[in-house]
Short mmCIF file of C-alpha atoms in Angstrom, two decimals:
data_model
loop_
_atom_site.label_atom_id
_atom_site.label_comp_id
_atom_site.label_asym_id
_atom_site.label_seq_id
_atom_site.Cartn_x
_atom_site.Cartn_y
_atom_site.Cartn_z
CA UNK K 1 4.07 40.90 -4.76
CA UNK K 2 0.03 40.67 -4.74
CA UNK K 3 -1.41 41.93 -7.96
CA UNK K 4 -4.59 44.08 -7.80
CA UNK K 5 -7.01 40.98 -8.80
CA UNK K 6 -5.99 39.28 -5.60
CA UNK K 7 -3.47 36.92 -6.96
CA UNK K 8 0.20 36.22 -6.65
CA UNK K 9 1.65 38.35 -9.41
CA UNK K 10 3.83 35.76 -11.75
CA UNK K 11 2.32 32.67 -10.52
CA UNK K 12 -1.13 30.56 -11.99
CA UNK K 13 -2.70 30.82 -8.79
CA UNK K 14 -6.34 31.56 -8.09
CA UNK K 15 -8.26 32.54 -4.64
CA UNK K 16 -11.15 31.51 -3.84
CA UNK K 17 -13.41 30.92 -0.69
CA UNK K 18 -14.41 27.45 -0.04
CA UNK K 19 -18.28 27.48 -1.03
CA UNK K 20 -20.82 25.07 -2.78
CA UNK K 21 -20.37 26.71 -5.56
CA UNK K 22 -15.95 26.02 -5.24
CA UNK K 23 -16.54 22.39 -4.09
CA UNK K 24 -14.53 21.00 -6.39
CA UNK K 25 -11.74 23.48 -6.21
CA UNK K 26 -11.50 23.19 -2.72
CA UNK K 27 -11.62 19.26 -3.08
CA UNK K 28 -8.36 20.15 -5.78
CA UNK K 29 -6.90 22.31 -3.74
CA UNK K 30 -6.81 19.44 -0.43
CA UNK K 31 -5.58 16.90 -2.90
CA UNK K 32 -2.00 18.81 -3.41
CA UNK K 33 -1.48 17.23 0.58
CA UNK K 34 0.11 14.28 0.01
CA UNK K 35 -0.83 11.42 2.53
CA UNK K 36 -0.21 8.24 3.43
CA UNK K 37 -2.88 4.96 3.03
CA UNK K 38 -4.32 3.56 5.59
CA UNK K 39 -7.25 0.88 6.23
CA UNK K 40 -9.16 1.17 9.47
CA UNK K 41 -10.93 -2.25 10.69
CA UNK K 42 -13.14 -2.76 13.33
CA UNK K 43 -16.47 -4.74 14.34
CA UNK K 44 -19.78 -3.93 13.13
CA UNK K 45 -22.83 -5.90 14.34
CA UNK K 46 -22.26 -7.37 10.60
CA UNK K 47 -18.95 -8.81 11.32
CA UNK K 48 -15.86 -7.26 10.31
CA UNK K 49 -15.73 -4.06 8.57
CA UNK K 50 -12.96 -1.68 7.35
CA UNK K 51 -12.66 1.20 5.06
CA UNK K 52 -9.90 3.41 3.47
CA UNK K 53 -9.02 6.61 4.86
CA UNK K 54 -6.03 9.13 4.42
CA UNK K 55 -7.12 11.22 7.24
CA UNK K 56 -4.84 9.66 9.93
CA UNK K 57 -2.30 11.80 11.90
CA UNK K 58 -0.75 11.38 15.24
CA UNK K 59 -1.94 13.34 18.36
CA UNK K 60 -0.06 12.97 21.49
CA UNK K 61 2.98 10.54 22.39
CA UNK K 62 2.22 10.77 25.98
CA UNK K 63 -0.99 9.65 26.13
CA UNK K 64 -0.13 7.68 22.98
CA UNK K 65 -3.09 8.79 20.75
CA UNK K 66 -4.17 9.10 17.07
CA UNK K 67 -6.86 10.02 15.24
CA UNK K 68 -8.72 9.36 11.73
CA UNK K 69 -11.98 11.12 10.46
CA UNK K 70 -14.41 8.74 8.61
CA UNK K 71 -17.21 10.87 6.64
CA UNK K 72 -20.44 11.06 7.75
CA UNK K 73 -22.32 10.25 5.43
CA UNK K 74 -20.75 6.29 4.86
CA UNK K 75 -22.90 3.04 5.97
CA UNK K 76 -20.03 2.11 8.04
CA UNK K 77 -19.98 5.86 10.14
CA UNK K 78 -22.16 4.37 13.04
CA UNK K 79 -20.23 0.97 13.29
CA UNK K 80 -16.96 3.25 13.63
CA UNK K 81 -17.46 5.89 16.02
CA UNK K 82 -19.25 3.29 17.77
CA UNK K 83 -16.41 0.44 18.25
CA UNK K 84 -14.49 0.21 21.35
CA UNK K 85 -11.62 -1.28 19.63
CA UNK K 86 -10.27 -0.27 16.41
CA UNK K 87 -7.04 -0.82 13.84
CA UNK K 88 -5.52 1.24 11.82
CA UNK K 89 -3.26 -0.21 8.90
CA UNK K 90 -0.31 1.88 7.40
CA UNK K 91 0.41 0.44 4.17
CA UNK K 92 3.43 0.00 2.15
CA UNK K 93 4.13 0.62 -1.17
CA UNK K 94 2.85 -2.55 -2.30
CA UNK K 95 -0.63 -2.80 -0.64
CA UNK K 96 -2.51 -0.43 -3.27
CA UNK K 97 -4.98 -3.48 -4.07
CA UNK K 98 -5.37 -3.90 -0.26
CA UNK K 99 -6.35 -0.30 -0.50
CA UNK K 100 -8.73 -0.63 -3.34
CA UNK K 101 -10.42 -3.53 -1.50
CA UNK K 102 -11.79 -1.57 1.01
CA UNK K 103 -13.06 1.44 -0.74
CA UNK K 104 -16.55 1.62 -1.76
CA UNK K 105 -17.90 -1.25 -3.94
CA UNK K 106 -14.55 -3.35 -2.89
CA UNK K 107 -14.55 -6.86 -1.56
CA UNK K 108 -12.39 -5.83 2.01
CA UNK K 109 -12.36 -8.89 3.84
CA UNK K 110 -13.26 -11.58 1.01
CA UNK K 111 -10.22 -13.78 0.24
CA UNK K 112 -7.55 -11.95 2.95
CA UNK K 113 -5.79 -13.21 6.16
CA UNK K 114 -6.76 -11.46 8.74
CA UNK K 115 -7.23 -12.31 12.50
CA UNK K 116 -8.89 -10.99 15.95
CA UNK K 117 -6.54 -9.46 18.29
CA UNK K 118 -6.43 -9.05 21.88
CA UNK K 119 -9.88 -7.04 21.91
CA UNK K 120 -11.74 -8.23 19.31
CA UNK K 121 -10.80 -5.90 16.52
CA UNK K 122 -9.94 -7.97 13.34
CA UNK K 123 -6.14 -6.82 12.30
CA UNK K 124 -4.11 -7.38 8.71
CA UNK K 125 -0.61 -9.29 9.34
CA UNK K 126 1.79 -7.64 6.76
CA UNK K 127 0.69 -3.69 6.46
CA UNK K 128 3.77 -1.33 6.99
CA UNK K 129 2.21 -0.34 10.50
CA UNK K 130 -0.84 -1.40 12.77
CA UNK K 131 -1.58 0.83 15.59
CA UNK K 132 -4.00 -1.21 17.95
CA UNK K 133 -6.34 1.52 19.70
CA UNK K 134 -8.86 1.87 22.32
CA UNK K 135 -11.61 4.02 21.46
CA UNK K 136 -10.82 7.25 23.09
CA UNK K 137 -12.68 10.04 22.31
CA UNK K 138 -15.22 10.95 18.91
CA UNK K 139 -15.75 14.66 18.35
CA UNK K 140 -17.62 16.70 15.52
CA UNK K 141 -15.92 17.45 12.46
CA UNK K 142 -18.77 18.73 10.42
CA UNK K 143 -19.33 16.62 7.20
CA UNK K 144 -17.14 13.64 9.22
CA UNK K 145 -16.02 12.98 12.91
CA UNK K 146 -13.00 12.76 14.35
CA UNK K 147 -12.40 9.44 15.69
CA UNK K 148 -9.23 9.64 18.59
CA UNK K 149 -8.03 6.21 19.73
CA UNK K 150 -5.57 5.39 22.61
CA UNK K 151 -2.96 3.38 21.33
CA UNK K 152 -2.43 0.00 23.39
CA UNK K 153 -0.17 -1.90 20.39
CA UNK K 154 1.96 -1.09 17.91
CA UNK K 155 3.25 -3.73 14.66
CA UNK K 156 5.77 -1.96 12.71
CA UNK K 157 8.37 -3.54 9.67
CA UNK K 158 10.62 -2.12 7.44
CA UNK K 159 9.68 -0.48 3.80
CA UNK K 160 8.10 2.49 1.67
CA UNK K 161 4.59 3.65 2.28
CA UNK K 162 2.07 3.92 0.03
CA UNK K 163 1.35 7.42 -0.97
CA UNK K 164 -1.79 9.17 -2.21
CA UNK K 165 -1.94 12.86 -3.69
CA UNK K 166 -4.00 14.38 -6.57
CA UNK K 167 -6.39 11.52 -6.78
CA UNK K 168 -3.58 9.13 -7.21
CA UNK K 169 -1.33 6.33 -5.70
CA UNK K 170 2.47 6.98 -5.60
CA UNK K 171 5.55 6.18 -4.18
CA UNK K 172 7.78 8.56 -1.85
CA UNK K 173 11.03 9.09 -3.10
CA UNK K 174 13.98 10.57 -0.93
CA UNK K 175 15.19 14.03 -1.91
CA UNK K 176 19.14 13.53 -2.32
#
């Protein structure tokens, strides 16, 4: 039943339009999502870069494509929607310092294995997924892009993903 302020009668909920102003509350309000972890690598004219990201989703199984939205306003946002060739890393459980390492201020490839593949894109053995992509398509997502790749190869093993909701890491644990 909607009470007369707007709200959910019975429940602590509050409405609001997303706004400068609401910034924060909107940035809240995304956080309830949970996601998965991911680090994306690719070359830069630097070398080897990656970054963390929780924006990846799947988009088509036939063609085989997914997509990731790096921010627009990050050093590495040219190198990115720039790079023929990219990787994206699923990570397990496990892998929250690999996460850590490639946020902002961390030391990403310093001290890890890692390796070219096929195309030139430097990959990390051991993450809970790698989808290999193609650079497919980059489209305007207004504060970020939307980066599409074709998928050409996929590295997959068993285990638990790492999960990230409401500015934390966490595990996902099966309803019984």
């Amino acid at each position: 039943m909607m009470a007369a302020n707007g709200h959910l009668s019975g429940r602590d909920e509050r409405l609001f339009v997303p706004g400068t102003e609401t910034s924060r509350e909107f940035r809240t309000a995304l956080s309830t999502f949970a996601t998965g972890v991911t680090v994306v690598t690719a070359m830069g004219d630097q070398g080897p870069m990656g970054m963390t990201a929780n924006s990846f989703t799947s988009l088509s199984l036939d063609p085989p494509l997914v997509l990731w939205s790096p921010a627009k306003s990050s050093s590495k946002h040219g190198g990115f929607t720039t790079a023929a060739h990219f990787a994206i890393h699923v990570l397990g459980e496990e892998q929250d310092g690999l996460s850590t390492s490639f946020t902002r201020g961390g030391t990403a490839f310093d001290g890890l294995a890692w390796q070219f593949n096929a195309e030139g894109a430097p990959v990390i053995p051991g993450t809970l997924a790698r989808f290999e992509c193609a650079l497919h398509a980059v489209h305007d997502g207004g504060d970020h892009s939307i980066v599409i790749g074709r998928v050409l190869r996929v590295a997959q093993r068993d285990g638990a993903p790492l999960c990230f909701s409401q500015g934390a890491f966490g595990r996902f644990a099966r309803m019984t």
